mmCIF file of C-alpha atoms in Angstrom:
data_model
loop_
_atom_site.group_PDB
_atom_site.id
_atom_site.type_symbol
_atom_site.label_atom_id
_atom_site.label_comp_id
_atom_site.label_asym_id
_atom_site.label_seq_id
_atom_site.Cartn_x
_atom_site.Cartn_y
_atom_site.Cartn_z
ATOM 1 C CA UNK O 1113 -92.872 -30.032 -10.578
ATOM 2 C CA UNK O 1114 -91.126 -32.520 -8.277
ATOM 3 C CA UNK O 1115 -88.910 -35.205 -9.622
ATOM 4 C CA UNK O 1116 -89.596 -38.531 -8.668
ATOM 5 C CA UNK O 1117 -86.999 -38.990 -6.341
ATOM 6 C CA UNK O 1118 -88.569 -35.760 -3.841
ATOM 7 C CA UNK O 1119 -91.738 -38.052 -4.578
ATOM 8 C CA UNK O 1120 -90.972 -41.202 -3.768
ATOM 9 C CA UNK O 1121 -90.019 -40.791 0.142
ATOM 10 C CA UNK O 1122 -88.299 -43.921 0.614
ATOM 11 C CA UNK O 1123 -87.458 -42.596 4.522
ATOM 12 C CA UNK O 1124 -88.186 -40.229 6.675
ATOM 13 C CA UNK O 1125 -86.138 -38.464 10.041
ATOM 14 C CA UNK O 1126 -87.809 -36.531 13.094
ATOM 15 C CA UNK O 1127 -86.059 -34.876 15.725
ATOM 16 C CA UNK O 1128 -85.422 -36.601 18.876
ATOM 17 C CA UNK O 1129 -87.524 -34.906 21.592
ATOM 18 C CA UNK O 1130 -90.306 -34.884 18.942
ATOM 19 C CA UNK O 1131 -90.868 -38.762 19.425
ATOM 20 C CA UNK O 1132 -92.347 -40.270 22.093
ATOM 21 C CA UNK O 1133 -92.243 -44.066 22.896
ATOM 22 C CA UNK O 1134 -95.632 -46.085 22.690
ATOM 23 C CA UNK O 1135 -96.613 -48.737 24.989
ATOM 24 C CA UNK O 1136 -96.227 -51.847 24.245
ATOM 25 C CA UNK O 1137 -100.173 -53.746 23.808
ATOM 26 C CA UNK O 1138 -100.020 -57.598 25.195
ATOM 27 C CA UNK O 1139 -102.037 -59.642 23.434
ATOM 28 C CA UNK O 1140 -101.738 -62.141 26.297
ATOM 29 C CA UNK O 1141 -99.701 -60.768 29.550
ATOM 30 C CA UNK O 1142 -96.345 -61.753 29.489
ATOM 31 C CA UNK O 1143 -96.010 -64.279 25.986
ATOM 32 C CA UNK O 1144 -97.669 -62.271 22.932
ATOM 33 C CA UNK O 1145 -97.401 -58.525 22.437
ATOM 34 C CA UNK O 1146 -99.226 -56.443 19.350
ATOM 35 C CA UNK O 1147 -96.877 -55.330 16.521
ATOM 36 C CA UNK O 1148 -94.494 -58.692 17.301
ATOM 37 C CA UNK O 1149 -93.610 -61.751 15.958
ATOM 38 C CA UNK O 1150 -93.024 -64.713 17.485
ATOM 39 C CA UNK O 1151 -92.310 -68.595 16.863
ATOM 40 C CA UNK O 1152 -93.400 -71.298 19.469
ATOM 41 C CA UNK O 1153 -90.917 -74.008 18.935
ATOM 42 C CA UNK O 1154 -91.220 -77.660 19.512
ATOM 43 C CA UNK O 1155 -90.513 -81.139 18.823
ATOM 44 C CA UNK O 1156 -93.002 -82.827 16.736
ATOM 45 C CA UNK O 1157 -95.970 -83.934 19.675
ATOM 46 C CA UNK O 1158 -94.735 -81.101 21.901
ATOM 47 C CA UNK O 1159 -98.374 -79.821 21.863
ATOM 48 C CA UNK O 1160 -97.121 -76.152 20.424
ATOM 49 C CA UNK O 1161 -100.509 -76.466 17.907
ATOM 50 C CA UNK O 1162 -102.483 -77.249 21.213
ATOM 51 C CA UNK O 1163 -100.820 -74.034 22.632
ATOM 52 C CA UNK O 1164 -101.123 -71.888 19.832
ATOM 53 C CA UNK O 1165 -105.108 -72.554 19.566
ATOM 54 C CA UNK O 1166 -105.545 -72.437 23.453
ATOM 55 C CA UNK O 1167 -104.318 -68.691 22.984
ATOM 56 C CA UNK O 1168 -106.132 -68.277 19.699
ATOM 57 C CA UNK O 1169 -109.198 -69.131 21.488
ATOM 58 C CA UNK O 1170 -109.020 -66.855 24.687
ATOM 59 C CA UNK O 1171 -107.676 -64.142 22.824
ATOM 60 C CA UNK O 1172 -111.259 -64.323 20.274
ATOM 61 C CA UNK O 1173 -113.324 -64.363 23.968
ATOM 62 C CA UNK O 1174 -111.265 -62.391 25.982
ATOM 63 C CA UNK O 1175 -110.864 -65.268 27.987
ATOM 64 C CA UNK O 1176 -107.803 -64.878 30.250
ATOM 65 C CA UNK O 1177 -105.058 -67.267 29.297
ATOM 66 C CA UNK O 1178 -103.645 -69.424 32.222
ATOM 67 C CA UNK O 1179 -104.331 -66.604 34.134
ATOM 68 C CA UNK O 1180 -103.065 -64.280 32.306
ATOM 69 C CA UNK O 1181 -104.823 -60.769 31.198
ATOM 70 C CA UNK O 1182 -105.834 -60.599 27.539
ATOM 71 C CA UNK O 1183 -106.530 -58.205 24.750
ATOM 72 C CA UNK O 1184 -109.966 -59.497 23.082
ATOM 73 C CA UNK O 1185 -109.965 -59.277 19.369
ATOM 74 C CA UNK O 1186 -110.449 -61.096 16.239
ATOM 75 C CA UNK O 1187 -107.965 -63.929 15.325
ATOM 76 C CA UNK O 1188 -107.196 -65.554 12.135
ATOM 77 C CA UNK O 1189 -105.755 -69.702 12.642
ATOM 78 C CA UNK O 1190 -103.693 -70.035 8.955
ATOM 79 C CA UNK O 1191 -102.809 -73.508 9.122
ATOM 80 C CA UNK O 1192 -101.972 -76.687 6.793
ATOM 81 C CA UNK O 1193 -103.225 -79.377 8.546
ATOM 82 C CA UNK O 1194 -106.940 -80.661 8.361
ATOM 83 C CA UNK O 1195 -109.776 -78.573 9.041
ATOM 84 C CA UNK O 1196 -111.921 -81.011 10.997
ATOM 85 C CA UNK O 1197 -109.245 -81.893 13.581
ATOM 86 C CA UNK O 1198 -108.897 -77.924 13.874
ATOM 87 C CA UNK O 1199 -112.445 -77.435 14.343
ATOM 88 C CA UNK O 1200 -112.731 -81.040 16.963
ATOM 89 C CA UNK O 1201 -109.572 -79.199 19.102
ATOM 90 C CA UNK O 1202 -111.362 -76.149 19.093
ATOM 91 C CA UNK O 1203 -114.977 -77.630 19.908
ATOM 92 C CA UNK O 1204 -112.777 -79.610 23.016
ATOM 93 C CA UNK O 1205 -111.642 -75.968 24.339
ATOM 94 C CA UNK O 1206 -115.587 -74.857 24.080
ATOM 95 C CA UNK O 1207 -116.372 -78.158 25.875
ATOM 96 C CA UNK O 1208 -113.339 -77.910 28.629
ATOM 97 C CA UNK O 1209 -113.842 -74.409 29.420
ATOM 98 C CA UNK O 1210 -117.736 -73.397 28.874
ATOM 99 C CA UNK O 1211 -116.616 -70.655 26.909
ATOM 100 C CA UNK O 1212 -118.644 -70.459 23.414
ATOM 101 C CA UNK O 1213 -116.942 -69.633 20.259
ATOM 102 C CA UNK O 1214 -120.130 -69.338 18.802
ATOM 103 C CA UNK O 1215 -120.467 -65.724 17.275
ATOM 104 C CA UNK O 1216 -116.329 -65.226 18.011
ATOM 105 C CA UNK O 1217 -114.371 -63.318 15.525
ATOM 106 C CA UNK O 1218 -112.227 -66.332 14.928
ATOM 107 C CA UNK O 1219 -111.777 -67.095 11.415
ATOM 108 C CA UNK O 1220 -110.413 -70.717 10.287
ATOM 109 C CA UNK O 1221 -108.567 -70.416 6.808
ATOM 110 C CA UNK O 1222 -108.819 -73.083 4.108
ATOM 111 C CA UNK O 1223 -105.216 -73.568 3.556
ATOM 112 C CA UNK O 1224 -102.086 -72.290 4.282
ATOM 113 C CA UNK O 1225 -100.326 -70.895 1.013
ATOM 114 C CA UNK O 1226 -96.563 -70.512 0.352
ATOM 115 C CA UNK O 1227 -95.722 -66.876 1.732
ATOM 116 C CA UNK O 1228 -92.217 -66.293 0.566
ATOM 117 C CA UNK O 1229 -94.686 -64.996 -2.649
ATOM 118 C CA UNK O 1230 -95.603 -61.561 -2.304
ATOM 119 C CA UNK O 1231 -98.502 -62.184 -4.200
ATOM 120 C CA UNK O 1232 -100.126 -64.781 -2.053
ATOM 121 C CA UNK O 1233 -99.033 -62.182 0.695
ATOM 122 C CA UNK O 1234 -101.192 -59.462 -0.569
ATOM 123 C CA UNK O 1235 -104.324 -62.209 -1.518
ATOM 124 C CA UNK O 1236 -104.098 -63.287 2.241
ATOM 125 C CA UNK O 1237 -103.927 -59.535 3.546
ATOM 126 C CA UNK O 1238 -107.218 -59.183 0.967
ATOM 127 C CA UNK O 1239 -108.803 -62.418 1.985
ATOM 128 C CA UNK O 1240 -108.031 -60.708 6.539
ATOM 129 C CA UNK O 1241 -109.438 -57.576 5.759
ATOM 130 C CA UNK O 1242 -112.749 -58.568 4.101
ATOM 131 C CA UNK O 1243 -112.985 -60.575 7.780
ATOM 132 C CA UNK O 1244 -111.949 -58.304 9.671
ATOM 133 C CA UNK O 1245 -114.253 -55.306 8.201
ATOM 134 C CA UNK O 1246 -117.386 -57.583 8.841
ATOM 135 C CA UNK O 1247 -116.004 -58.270 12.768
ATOM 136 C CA UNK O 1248 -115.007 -54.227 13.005
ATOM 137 C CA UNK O 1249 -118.864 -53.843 12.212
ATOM 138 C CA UNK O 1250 -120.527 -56.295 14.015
ATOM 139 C CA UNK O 1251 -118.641 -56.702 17.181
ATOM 140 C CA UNK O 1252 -118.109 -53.385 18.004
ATOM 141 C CA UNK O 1253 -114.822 -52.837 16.476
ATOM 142 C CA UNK O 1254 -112.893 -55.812 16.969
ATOM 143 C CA UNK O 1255 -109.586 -55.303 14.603
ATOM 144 C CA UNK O 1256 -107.044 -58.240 14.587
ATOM 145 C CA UNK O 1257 -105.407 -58.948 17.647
ATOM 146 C CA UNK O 1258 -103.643 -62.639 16.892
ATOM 147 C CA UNK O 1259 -102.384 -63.832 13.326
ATOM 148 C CA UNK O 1260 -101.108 -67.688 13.486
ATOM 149 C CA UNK O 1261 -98.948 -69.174 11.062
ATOM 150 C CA UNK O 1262 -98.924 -73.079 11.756
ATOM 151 C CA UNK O 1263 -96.336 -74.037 10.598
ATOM 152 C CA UNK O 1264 -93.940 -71.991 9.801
ATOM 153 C CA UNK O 1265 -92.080 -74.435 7.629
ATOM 154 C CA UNK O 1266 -95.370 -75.248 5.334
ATOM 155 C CA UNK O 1267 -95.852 -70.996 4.672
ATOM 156 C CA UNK O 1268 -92.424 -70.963 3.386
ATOM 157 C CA UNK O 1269 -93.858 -73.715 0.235
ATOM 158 C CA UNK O 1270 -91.043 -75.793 -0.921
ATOM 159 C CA UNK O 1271 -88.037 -72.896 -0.143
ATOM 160 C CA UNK O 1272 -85.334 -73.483 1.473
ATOM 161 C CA UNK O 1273 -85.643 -73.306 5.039
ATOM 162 C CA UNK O 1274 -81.649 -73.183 5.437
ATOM 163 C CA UNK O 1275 -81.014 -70.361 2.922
ATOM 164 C CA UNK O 1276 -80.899 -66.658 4.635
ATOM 165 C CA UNK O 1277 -82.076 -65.199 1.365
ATOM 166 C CA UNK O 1278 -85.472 -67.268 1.000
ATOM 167 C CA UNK O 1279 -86.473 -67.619 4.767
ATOM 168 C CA UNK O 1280 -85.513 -63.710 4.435
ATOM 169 C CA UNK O 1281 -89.115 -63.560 1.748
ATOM 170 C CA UNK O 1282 -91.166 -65.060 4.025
ATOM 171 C CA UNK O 1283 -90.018 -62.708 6.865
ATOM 172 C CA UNK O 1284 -91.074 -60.231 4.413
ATOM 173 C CA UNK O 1285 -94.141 -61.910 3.957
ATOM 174 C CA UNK O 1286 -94.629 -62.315 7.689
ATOM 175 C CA UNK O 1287 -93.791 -58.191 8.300
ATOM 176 C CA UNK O 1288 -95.999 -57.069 6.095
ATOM 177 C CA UNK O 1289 -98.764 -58.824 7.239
ATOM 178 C CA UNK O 1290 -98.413 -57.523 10.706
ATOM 179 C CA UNK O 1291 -97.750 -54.008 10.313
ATOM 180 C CA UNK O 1292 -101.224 -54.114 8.027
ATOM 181 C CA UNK O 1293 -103.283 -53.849 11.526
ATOM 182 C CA UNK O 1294 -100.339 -53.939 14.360
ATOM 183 C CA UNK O 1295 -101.080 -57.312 15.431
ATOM 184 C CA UNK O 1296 -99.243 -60.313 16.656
ATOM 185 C CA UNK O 1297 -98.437 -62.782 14.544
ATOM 186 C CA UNK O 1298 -97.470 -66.033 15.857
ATOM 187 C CA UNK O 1299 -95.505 -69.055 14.199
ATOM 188 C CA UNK O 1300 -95.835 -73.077 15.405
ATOM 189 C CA UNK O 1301 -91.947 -73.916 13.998
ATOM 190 C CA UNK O 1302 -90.163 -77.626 14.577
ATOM 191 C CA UNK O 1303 -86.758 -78.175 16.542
ATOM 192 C CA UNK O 1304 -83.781 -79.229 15.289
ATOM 193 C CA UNK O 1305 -83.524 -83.245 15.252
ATOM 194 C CA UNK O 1306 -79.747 -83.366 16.628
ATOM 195 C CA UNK O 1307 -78.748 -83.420 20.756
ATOM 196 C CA UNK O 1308 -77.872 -79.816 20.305
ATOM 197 C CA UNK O 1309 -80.739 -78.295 18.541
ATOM 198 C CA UNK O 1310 -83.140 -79.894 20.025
ATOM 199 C CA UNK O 1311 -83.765 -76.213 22.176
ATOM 200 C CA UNK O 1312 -83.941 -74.154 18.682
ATOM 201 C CA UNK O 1313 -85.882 -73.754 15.916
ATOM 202 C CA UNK O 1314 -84.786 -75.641 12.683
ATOM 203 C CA UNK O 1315 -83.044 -73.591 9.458
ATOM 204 C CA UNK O 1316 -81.293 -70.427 9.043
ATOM 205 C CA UNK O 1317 -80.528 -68.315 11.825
ATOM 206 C CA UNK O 1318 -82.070 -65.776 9.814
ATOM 207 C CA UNK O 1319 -85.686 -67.077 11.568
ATOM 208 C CA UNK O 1320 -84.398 -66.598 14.659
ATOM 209 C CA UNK O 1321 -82.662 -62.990 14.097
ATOM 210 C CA UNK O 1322 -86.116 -61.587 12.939
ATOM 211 C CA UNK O 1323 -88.139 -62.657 16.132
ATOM 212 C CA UNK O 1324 -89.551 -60.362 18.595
ATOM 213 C CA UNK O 1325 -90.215 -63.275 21.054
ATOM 214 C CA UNK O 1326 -89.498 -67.413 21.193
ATOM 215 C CA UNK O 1327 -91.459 -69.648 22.954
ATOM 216 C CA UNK O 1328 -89.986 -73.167 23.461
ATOM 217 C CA UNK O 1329 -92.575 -76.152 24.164
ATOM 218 C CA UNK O 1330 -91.170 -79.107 25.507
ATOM 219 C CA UNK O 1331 -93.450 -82.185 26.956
ATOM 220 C CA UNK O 1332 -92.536 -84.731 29.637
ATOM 221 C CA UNK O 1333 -95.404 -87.415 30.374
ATOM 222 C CA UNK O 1334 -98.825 -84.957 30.587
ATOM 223 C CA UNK O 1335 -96.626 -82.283 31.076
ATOM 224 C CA UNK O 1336 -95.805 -79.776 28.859
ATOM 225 C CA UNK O 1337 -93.936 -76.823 29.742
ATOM 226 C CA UNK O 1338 -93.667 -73.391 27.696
ATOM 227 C CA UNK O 1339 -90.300 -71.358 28.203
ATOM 228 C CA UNK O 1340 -89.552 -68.047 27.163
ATOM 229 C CA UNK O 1341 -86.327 -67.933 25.164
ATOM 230 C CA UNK O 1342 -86.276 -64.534 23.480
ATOM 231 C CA UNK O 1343 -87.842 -61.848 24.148
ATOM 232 C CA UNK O 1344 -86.832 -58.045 22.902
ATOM 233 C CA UNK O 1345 -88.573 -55.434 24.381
ATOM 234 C CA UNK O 1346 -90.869 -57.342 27.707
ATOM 235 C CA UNK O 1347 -89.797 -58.932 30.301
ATOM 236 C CA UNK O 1348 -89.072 -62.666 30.388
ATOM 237 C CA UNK O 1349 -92.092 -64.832 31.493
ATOM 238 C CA UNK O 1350 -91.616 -67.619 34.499
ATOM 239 C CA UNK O 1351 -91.427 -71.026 32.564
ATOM 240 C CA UNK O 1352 -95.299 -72.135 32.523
ATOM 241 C CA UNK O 1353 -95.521 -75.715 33.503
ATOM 242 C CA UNK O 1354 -99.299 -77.113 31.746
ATOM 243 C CA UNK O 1355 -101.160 -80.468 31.938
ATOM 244 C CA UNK O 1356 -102.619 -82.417 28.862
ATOM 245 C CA UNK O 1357 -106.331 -82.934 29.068
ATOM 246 C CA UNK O 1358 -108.451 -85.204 27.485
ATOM 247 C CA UNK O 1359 -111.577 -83.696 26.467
ATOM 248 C CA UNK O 1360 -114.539 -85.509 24.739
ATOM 249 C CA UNK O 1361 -115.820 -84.417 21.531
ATOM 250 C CA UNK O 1362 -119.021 -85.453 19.468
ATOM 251 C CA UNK O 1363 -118.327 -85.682 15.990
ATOM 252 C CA UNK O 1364 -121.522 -85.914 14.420
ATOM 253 C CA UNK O 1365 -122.759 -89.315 15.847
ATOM 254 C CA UNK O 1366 -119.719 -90.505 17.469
ATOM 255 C CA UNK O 1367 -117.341 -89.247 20.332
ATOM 256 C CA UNK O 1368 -113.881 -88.695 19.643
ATOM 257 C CA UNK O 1369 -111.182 -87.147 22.259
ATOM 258 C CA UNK O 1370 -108.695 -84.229 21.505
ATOM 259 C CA UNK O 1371 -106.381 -82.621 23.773
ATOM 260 C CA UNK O 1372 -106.538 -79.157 25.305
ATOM 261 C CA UNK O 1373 -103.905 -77.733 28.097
ATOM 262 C CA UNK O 1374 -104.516 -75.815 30.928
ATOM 263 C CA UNK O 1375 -102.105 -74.809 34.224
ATOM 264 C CA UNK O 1376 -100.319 -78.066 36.654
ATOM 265 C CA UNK O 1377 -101.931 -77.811 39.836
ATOM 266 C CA UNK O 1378 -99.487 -77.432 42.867
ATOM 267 C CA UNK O 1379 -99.290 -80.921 43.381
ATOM 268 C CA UNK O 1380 -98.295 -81.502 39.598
ATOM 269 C CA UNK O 1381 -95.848 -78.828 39.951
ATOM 270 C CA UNK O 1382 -94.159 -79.927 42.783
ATOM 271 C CA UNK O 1383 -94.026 -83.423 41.050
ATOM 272 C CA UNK O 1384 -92.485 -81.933 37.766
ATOM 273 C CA UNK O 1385 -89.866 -80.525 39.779
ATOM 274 C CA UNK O 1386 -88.775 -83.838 41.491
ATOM 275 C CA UNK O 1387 -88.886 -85.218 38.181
ATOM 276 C CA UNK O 1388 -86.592 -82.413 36.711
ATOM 277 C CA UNK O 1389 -84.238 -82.883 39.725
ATOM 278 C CA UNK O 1390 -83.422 -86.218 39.241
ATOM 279 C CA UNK O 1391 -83.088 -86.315 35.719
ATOM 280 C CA UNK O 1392 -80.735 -83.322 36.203
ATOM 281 C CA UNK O 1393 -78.357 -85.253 38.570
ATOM 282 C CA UNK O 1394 -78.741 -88.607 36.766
ATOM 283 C CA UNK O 1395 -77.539 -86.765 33.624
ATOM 284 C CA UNK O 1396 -74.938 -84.559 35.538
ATOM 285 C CA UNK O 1397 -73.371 -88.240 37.565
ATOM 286 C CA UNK O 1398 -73.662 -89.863 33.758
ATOM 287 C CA UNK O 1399 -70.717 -86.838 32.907
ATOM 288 C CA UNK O 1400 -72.982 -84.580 30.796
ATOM 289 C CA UNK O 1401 -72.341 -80.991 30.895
ATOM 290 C CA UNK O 1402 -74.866 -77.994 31.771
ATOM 291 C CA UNK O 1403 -75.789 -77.133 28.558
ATOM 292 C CA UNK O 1404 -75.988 -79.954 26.993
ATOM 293 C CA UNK O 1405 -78.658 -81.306 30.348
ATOM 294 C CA UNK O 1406 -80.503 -77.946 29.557
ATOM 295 C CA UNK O 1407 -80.951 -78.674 25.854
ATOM 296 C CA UNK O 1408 -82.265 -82.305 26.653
ATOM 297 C CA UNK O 1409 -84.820 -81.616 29.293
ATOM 298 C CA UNK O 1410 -85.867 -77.997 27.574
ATOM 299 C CA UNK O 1411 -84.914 -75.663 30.884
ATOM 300 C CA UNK O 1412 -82.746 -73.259 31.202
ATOM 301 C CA UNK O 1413 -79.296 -73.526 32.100
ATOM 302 C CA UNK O 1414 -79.218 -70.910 35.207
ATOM 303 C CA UNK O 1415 -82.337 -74.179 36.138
ATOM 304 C CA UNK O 1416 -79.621 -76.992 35.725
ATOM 305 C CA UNK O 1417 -76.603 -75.208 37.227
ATOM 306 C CA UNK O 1418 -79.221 -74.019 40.436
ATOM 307 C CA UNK O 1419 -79.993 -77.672 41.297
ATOM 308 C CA UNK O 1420 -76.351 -79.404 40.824
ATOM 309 C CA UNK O 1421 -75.091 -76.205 43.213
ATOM 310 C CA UNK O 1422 -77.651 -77.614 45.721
ATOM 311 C CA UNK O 1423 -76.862 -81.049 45.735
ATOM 312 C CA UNK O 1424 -72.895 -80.205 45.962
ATOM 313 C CA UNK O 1425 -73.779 -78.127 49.039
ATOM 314 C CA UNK O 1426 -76.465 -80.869 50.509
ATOM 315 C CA UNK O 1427 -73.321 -83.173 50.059
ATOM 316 C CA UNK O 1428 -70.705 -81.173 51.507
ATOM 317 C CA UNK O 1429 -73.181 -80.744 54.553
ATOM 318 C CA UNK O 1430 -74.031 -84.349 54.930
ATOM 319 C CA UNK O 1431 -69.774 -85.283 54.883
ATOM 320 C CA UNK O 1432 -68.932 -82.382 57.693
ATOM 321 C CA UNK O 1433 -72.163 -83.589 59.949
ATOM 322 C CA UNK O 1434 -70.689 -87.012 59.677
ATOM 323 C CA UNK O 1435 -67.207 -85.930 60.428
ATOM 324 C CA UNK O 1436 -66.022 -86.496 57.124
#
């Protein structure tokens, strides 16, 4: 008979050249990959919710996503905020893009429960999988694609968001929910509040250590723009530079607005970038230094350091062609 310990395999090896490396699955081209997690970041207002159920939305249609290929399958939107405004942003994407969600395998939870708790872990994996076996069966095998967690801070309950050993549960938490089906699982998390965390997502460093990818949402007027700022194993999106849209909703017999975001056009592109210029300078005549520009205006430093390298060499040019 075997003892426990030869029964209880705790961790297996294989040989090298016996294991071959899988391709990675986007979810959505370029920002969410299966078997990942990842934390859009923001500033309260950034619009990272507004994000988050843009991509939530596409990815239950197969509706590309600003363009960008997609993975169709079913998606479950855990969040702790009211239902109706979910369901009146998610009506405004039906009405802004003509897609219908009706019939979708997207699946709205009732609440968002602390899951640092293992056991609220395993009821949410139990409350998935009853969802998921009824959109297997009736849309032709649709398995979940796209977990969101919004936010991040109201699944950890009342833990400590600073303390490595309890954000460490909810990682837990977090893991074993995606390795269940492979999916992506996706977390809406707040920015710091002081001048230099303003670019990073608030509490232990423990958050940011587990991620897979980071998306950073920063907004500017109707602009919002989404920048990668981890990623392990893809390559590094192009910032994405959006507009805010105000869509009109009817709410039984009134009509109320929400918000839903969809790509600049070239002429709001070019715009953002004046605007980013001139901050940039403003900022760089007013003594600041590159990173600290980068972490107020949410781009990257190589962005910062690119345009004050231009303007030094517009200047020199300008002083030698007037004899200077």
């Amino acid at each position: 008979m075997a003892s426990a310990q030869e029964q209880r395999k705790v961790i297996t090896f294989d040989r090298f050249d016996r294991l071959k490396p899988a391709k990675m699955t986007a979810v959505i081209d370029g920002f969410l990959y299966a078997d990942t997690l990842t934390n859009v970041i923001g500033k309260s207002g950034a619009c990272k919710s507004f994000l988050l159920q843009g991509m939530a939305a596409c990815v239950a249609t197969g509706t590309h996503w600003m363009g960008r290929r997609v993975e169709r399958g079913a998606v479950f939107y855990i969040g702790g905020e009211g239902l109706n405004g979910l369901l009146k942003r998610f009506r405004g994407w039906q009405n802004y893009t003509g897609v219908t969600l009706e019939g979708a395998p997207l699946y709205i939870a009732s609440g968002l429960p602390p899951l640092s708790d293992q056991l609220n872990v395993a009821a949410t994996i139990e409350a998935i999988q009853e969802c998921a076996e009824e959109s297997f069966f009736r849309m032709g095998g649709a398995d979940p694609a796209l977990i969101v967690i919004d936010t991040l801070a109201r699944a950890l309950g009342g833990a400590d968001e600073n303390s490595a050993a309890e954000v460490g549960r909810l990682i837990e938490g977090l893991d074993w929910i995606r390795q269940r089906w492979g999916c992506a699982v996706a977390c809406a998390h707040h920015t710091g509040h002081g001048e230099n965390t303003q670019n990073r997502g608030r509490g232990s460093s423990a958050i940011y250590a587990a991620l897979d990818g980071e998306l950073l949402v920063t907004s500017n007027g109707d602009d919002v723009t989404v920048t990668s700022t981890k990623v392990k194993d893809w390559t590094k999106p192009e910032p994405l530079v959006l507009t805010r849209n105000i869509v009109a909703v009817e709410v039984e017999d009134t009509i109320e607005t929400t918000l839903v975001l969809d790509k600049a056009s070239i002429q709001d592109l070019a715009a953002h970038d004046d605007l980013i210029r001139q901050q940039v300078l403003e900022r760089k005549g007013a003594g600041k230094t590159v990173r600290a520009i980068a972490a107020d205006l949410g781009v990257s430093r190589w962005k910062v350091q690119s345009i004050t390298d231009k303007a030094r060499q517009a200047n020199d040019y300008r002083r030698q062609a007037d004899g200077e």
